[in-house]
Short mmCIF file of C-alpha atoms and ligand atoms in Angstrom, two decimals:
data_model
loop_
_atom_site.label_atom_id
_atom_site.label_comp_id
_atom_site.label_asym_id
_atom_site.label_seq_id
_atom_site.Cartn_x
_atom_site.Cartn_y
_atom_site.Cartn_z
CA UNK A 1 -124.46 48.54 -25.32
CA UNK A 2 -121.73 47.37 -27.43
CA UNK A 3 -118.26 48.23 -28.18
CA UNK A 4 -117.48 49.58 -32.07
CA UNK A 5 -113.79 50.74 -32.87
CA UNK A 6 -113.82 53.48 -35.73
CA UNK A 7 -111.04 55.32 -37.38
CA UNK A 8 -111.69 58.44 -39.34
CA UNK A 9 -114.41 59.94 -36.66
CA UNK A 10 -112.80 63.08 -36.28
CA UNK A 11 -114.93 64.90 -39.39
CA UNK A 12 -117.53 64.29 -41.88
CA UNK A 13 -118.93 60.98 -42.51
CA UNK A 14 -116.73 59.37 -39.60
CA UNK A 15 -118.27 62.05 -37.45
CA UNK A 16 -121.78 61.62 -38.61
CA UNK A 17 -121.47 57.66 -38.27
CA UNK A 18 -119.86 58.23 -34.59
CA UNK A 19 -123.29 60.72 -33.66
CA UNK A 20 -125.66 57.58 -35.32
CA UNK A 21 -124.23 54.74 -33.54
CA UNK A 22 -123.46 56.62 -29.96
CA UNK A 23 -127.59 57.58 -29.95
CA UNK A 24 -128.06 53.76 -30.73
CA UNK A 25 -126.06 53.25 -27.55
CA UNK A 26 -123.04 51.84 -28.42
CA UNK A 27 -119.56 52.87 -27.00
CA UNK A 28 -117.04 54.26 -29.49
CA UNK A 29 -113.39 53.85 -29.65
CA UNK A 30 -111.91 55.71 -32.17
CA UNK A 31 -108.92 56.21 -34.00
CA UNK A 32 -107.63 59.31 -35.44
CA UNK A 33 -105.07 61.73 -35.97
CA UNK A 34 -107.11 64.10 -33.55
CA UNK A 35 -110.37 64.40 -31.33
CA UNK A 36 -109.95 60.52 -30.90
CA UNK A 37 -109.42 57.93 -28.15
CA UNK A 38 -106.25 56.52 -29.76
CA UNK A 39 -104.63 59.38 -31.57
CA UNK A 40 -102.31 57.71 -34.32
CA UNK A 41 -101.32 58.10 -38.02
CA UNK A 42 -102.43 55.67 -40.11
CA UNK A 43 -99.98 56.60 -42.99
CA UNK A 44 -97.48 54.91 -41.70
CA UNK A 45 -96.30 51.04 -40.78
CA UNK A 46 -95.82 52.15 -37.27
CA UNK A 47 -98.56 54.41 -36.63
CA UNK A 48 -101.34 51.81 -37.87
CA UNK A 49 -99.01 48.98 -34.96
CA UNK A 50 -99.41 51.69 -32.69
CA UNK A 51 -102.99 52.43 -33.30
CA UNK A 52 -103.98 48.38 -33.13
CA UNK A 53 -102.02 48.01 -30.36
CA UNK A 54 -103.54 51.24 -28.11
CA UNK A 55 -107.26 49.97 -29.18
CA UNK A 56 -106.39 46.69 -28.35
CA UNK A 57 -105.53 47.73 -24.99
CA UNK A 58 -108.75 50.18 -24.60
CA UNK A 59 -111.19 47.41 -25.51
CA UNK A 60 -110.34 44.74 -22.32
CA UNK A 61 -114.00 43.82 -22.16
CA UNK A 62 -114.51 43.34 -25.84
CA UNK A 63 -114.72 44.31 -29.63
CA UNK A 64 -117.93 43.86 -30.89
CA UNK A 65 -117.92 45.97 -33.99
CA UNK A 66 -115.20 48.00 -36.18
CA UNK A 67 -116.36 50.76 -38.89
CA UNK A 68 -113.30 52.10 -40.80
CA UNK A 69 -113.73 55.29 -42.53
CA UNK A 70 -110.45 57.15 -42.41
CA UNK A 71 -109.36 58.42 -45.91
CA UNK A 72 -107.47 60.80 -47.93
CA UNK A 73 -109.14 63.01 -51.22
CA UNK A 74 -107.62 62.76 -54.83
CA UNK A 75 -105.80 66.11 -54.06
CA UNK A 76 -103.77 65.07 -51.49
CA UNK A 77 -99.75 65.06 -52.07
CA UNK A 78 -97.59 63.13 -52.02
CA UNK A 79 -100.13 60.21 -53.30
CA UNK A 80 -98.55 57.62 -51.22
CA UNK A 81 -100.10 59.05 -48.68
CA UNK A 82 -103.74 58.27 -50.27
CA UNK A 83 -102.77 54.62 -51.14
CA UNK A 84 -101.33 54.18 -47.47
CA UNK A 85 -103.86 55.57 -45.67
CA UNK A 86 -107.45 54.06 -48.13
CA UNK A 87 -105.85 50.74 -48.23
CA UNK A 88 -103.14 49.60 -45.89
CA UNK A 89 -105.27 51.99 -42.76
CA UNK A 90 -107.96 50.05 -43.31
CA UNK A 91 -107.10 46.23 -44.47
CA UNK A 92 -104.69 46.04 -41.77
CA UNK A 93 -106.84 46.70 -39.35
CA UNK A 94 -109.70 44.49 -40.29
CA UNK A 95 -107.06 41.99 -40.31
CA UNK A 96 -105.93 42.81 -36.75
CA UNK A 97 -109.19 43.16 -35.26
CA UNK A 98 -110.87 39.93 -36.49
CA UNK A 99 -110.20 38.01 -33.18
CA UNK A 100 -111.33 40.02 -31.08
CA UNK A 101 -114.43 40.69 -33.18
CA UNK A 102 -114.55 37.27 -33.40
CA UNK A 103 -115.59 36.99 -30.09
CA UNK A 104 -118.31 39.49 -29.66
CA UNK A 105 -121.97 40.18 -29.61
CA UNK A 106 -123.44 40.23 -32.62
CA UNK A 107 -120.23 41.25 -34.71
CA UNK A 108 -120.10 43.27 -37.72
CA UNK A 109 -117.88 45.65 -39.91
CA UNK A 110 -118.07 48.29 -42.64
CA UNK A 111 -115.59 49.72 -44.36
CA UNK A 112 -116.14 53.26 -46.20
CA UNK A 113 -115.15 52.44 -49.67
CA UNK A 114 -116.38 55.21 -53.22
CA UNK A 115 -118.29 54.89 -55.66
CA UNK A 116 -114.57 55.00 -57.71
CA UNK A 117 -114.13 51.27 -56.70
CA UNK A 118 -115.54 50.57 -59.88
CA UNK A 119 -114.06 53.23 -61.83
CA UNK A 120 -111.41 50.37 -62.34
CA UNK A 121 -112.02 47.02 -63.08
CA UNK A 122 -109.79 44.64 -60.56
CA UNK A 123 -108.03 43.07 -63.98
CA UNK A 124 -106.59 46.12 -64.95
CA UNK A 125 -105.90 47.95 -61.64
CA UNK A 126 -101.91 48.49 -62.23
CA UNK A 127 -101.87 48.54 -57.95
CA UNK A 128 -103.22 45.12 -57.67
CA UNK A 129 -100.00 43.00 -57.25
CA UNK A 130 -98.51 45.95 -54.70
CA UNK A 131 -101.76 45.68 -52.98
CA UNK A 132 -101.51 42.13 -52.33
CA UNK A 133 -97.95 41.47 -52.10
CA UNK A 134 -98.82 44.18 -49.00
CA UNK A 135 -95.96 46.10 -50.66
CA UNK A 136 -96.17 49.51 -49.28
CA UNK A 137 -93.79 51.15 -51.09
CA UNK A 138 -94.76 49.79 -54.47
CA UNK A 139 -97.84 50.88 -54.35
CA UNK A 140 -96.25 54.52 -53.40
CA UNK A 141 -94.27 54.08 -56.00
CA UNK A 142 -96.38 53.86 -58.79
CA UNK A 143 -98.90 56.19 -57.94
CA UNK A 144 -95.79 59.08 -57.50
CA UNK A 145 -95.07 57.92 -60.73
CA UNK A 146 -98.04 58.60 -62.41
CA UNK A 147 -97.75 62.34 -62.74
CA UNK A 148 -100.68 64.43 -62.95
CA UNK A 149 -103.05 61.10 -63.04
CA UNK A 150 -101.16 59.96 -59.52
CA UNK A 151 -104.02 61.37 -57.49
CA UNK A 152 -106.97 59.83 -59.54
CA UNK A 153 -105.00 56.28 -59.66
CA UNK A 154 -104.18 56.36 -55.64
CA UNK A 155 -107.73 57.15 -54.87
CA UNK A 156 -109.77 54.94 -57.11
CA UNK A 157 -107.00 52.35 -57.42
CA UNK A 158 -107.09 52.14 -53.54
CA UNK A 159 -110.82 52.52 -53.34
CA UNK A 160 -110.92 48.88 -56.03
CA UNK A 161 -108.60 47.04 -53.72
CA UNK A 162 -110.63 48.08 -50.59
CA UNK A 163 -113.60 46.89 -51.86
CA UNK A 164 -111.96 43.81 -53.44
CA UNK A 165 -109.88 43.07 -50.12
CA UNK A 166 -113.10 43.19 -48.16
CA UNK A 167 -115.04 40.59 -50.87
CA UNK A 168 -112.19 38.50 -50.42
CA UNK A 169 -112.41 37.98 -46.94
CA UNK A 170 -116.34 37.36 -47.25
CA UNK A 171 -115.28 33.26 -46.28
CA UNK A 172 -113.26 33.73 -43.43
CA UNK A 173 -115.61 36.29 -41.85
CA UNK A 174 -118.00 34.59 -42.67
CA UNK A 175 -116.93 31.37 -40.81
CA UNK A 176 -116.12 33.43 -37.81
CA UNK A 177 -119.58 35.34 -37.47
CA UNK A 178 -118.32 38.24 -38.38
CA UNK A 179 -120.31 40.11 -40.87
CA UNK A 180 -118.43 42.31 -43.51
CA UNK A 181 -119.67 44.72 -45.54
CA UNK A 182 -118.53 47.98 -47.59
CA UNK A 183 -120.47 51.18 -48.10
CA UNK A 184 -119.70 53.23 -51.33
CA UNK A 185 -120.54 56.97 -51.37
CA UNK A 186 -120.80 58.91 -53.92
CA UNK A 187 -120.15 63.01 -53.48
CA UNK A 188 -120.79 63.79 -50.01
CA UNK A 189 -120.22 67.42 -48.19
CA UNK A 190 -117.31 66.94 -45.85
CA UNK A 191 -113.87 68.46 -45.66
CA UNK A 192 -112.73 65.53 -48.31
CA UNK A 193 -114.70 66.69 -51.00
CA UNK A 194 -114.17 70.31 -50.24
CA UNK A 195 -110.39 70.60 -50.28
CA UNK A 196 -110.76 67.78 -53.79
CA UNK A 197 -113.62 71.06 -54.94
CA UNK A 198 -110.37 73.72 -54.49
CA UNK A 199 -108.02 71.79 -56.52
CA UNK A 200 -106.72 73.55 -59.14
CA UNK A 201 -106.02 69.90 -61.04
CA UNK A 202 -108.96 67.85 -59.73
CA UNK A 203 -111.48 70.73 -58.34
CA UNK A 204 -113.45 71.01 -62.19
CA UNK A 205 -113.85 67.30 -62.81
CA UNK A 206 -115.31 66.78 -59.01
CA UNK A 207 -117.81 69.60 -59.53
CA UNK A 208 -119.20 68.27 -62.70
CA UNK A 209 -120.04 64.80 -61.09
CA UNK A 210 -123.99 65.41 -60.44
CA UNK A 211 -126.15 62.62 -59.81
CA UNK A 212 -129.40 62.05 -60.76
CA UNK A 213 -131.02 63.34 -57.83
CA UNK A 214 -129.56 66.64 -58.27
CA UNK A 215 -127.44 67.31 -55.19
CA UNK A 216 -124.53 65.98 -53.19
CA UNK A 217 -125.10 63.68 -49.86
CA UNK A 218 -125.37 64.81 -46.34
CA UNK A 219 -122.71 62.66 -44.39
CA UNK A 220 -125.62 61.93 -42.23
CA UNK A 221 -127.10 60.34 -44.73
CA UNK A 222 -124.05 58.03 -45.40
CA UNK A 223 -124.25 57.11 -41.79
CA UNK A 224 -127.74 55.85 -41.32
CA UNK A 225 -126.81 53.03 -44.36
CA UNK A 226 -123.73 52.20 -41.88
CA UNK A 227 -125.77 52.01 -38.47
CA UNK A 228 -128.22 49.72 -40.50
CA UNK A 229 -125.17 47.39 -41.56
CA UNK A 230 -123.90 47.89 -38.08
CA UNK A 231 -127.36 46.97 -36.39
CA UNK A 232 -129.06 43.15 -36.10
CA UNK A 233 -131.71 44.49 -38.42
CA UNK A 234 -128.92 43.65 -41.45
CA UNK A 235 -128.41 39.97 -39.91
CA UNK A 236 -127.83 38.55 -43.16
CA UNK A 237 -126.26 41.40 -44.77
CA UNK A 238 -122.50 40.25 -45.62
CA UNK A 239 -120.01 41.07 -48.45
CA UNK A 240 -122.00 43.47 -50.02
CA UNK A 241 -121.15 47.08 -51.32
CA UNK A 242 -123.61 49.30 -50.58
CA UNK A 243 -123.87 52.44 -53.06
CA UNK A 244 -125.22 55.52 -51.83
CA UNK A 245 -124.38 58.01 -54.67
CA UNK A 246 -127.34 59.51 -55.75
CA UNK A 247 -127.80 57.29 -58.67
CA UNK A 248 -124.72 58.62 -60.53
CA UNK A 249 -123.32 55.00 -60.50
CA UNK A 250 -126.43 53.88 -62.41
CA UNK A 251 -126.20 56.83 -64.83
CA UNK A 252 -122.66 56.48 -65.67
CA UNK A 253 -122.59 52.29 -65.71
CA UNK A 254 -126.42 51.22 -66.10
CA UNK A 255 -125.17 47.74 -67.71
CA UNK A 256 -122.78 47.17 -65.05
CA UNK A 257 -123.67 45.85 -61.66
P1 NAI B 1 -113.04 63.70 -44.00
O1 NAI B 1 -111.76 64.32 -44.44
O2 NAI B 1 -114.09 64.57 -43.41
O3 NAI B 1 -112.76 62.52 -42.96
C1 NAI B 1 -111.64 61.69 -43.03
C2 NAI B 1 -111.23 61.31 -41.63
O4 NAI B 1 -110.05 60.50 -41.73
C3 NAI B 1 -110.88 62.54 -40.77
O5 NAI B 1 -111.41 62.37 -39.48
C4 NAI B 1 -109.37 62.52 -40.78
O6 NAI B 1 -108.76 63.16 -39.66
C5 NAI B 1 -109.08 61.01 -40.83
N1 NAI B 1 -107.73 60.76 -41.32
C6 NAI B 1 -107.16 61.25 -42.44
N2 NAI B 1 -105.87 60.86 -42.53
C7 NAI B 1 -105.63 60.08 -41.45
C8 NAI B 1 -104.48 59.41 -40.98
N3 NAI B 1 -103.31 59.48 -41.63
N4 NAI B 1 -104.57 58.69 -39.83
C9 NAI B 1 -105.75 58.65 -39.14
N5 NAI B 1 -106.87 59.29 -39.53
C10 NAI B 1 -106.81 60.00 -40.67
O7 NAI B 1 -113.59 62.93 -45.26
P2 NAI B 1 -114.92 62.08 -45.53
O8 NAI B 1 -115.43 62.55 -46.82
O9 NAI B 1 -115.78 62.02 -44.36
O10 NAI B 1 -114.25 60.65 -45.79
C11 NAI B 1 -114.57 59.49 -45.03
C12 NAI B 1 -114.40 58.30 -45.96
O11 NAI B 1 -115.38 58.36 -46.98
C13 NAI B 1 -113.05 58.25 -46.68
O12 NAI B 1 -112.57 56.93 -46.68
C14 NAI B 1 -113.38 58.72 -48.07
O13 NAI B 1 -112.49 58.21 -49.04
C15 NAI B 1 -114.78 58.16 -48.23
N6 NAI B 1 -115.57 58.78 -49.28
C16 NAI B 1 -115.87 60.12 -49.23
C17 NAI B 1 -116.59 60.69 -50.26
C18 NAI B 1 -116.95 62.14 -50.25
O14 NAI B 1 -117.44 62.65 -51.29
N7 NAI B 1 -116.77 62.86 -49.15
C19 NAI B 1 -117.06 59.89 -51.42
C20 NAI B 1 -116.69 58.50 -51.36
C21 NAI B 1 -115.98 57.97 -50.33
#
């Protein structure tokens, strides 16, 4: 058995991912604003030093793997909240947790980017320089800013940086064993995607995105791509995005890969 730290397990794909690896027999420790080992907010500065410290303490006989899936929809207001949560709820915990992981069996990570990663090329992402000046507030800033586009930018701007923060790292985890990868979903039936469905501004646009195979993802389905990242089977798996979208990605962007 080994020891995997998760945030976001409280609901749909974190929940489905949690169910996978526990029947593979690993222990969970996760993070969450409820129905969690380490309750904690990871909106905020303190709630994210409060979270790494609390797992921290829980895992005294090791870290051997860290799946991050907490996230906020497009709908959600204000849109600081998406950019805090998506990117600074997940980065600075990977950051955190690297020496610990560092030192387990057969480490590994996966962090639950979208399919919107690459509705936005890195070059013209206007929350780059927040992103990695690790300006909070900037990056709140300019989203709130935005008007009725705020949501859309905080979600797939975030979603870019994610996946380009976690590429990034591909060296340094890399030297220290740790293998990194991201998983990109496309529509998948949880609570996310039903509250972004009800959205008087957003809802239309979400329902028209149908892949090619005609129907939206299980979050089971989502989590068996994650236990195989997670499990020695994916030994030489590292920095790669995964997309599990139903082929919508290839119908949208079929020169683009
Ligand atoms: P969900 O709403 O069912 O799960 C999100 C989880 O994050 C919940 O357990 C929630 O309590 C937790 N969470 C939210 N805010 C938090 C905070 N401030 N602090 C700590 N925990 C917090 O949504 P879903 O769909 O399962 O999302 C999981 C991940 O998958 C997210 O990162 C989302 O962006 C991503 N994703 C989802 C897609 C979808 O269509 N459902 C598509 C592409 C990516």
């Amino acid at each position: 058995m080994s020891t995997i730290v998760m945030s976001g397990c409280a609901t749909g794909i974190g929940a489905a991912t949690r169910k996978a690896l526990e029947a593979a027999g690993h222990k969970i420790i996760g993070i969450d604003i409820r129905d969690a080992e380490v309750i904690a907010d990871l909106s905020t500065a303190q709630g994210r030093k409060q979270a790494i410290a609390d797992v921290l303490l829980q895992c005294s006989e090791g870290m051997d793997g860290a799946v991050l899936c907490a996230g906020l929809g497009v709908q959600v207001k204000p849109a600081g909240k998406v950019t805090s949560v998506n990117y600074f709820g997940a980065v600075e915990l990977l950051d955190a947790f690297l020496p610990e992981l560092q030192k387990g069996h057969r480490p590994a990570a996966v962090v639950i980017s979208s399919v919107a990663s690459a509705h936005l090329a890195w070059d013209r992402n206007p929350l780059a320089a927040a992103f990695e000046a690790g300006d909070e507030a900037q990056a709140a800033a300019i989203v709130e800013g935005a008007g009725d586009q705020g949501g859309n930018l905080a979600y797939a701007g975030s979603k870019n940086a994610l996946t380009v923060a976690v590429r990034k790292r591909v060296e340094t985890w890399g030297k220290a064993g740790v293998r990194l990868n991201t998983v990109a979903p496309g529509a998948t039936d949880t609570p996310l995607l039903q509250a972004g469905l009800k959205d008087p501004l957003y809802g239309e646009s979400i329902a028209r995105f149908v892949p090619p195979l005609g129907r939206r993802a299980e979050p089971s389905e989502i989590a068996a791509v994650i236990a195989f990242l997670m499990s020695p089977a994916a030994s030489y798996v590292h920095g790669a995005q995964f997309v599990i979208d139903g082929g919508i990605d290839a119908l949208m962007r079929p020169t683009a890969f």
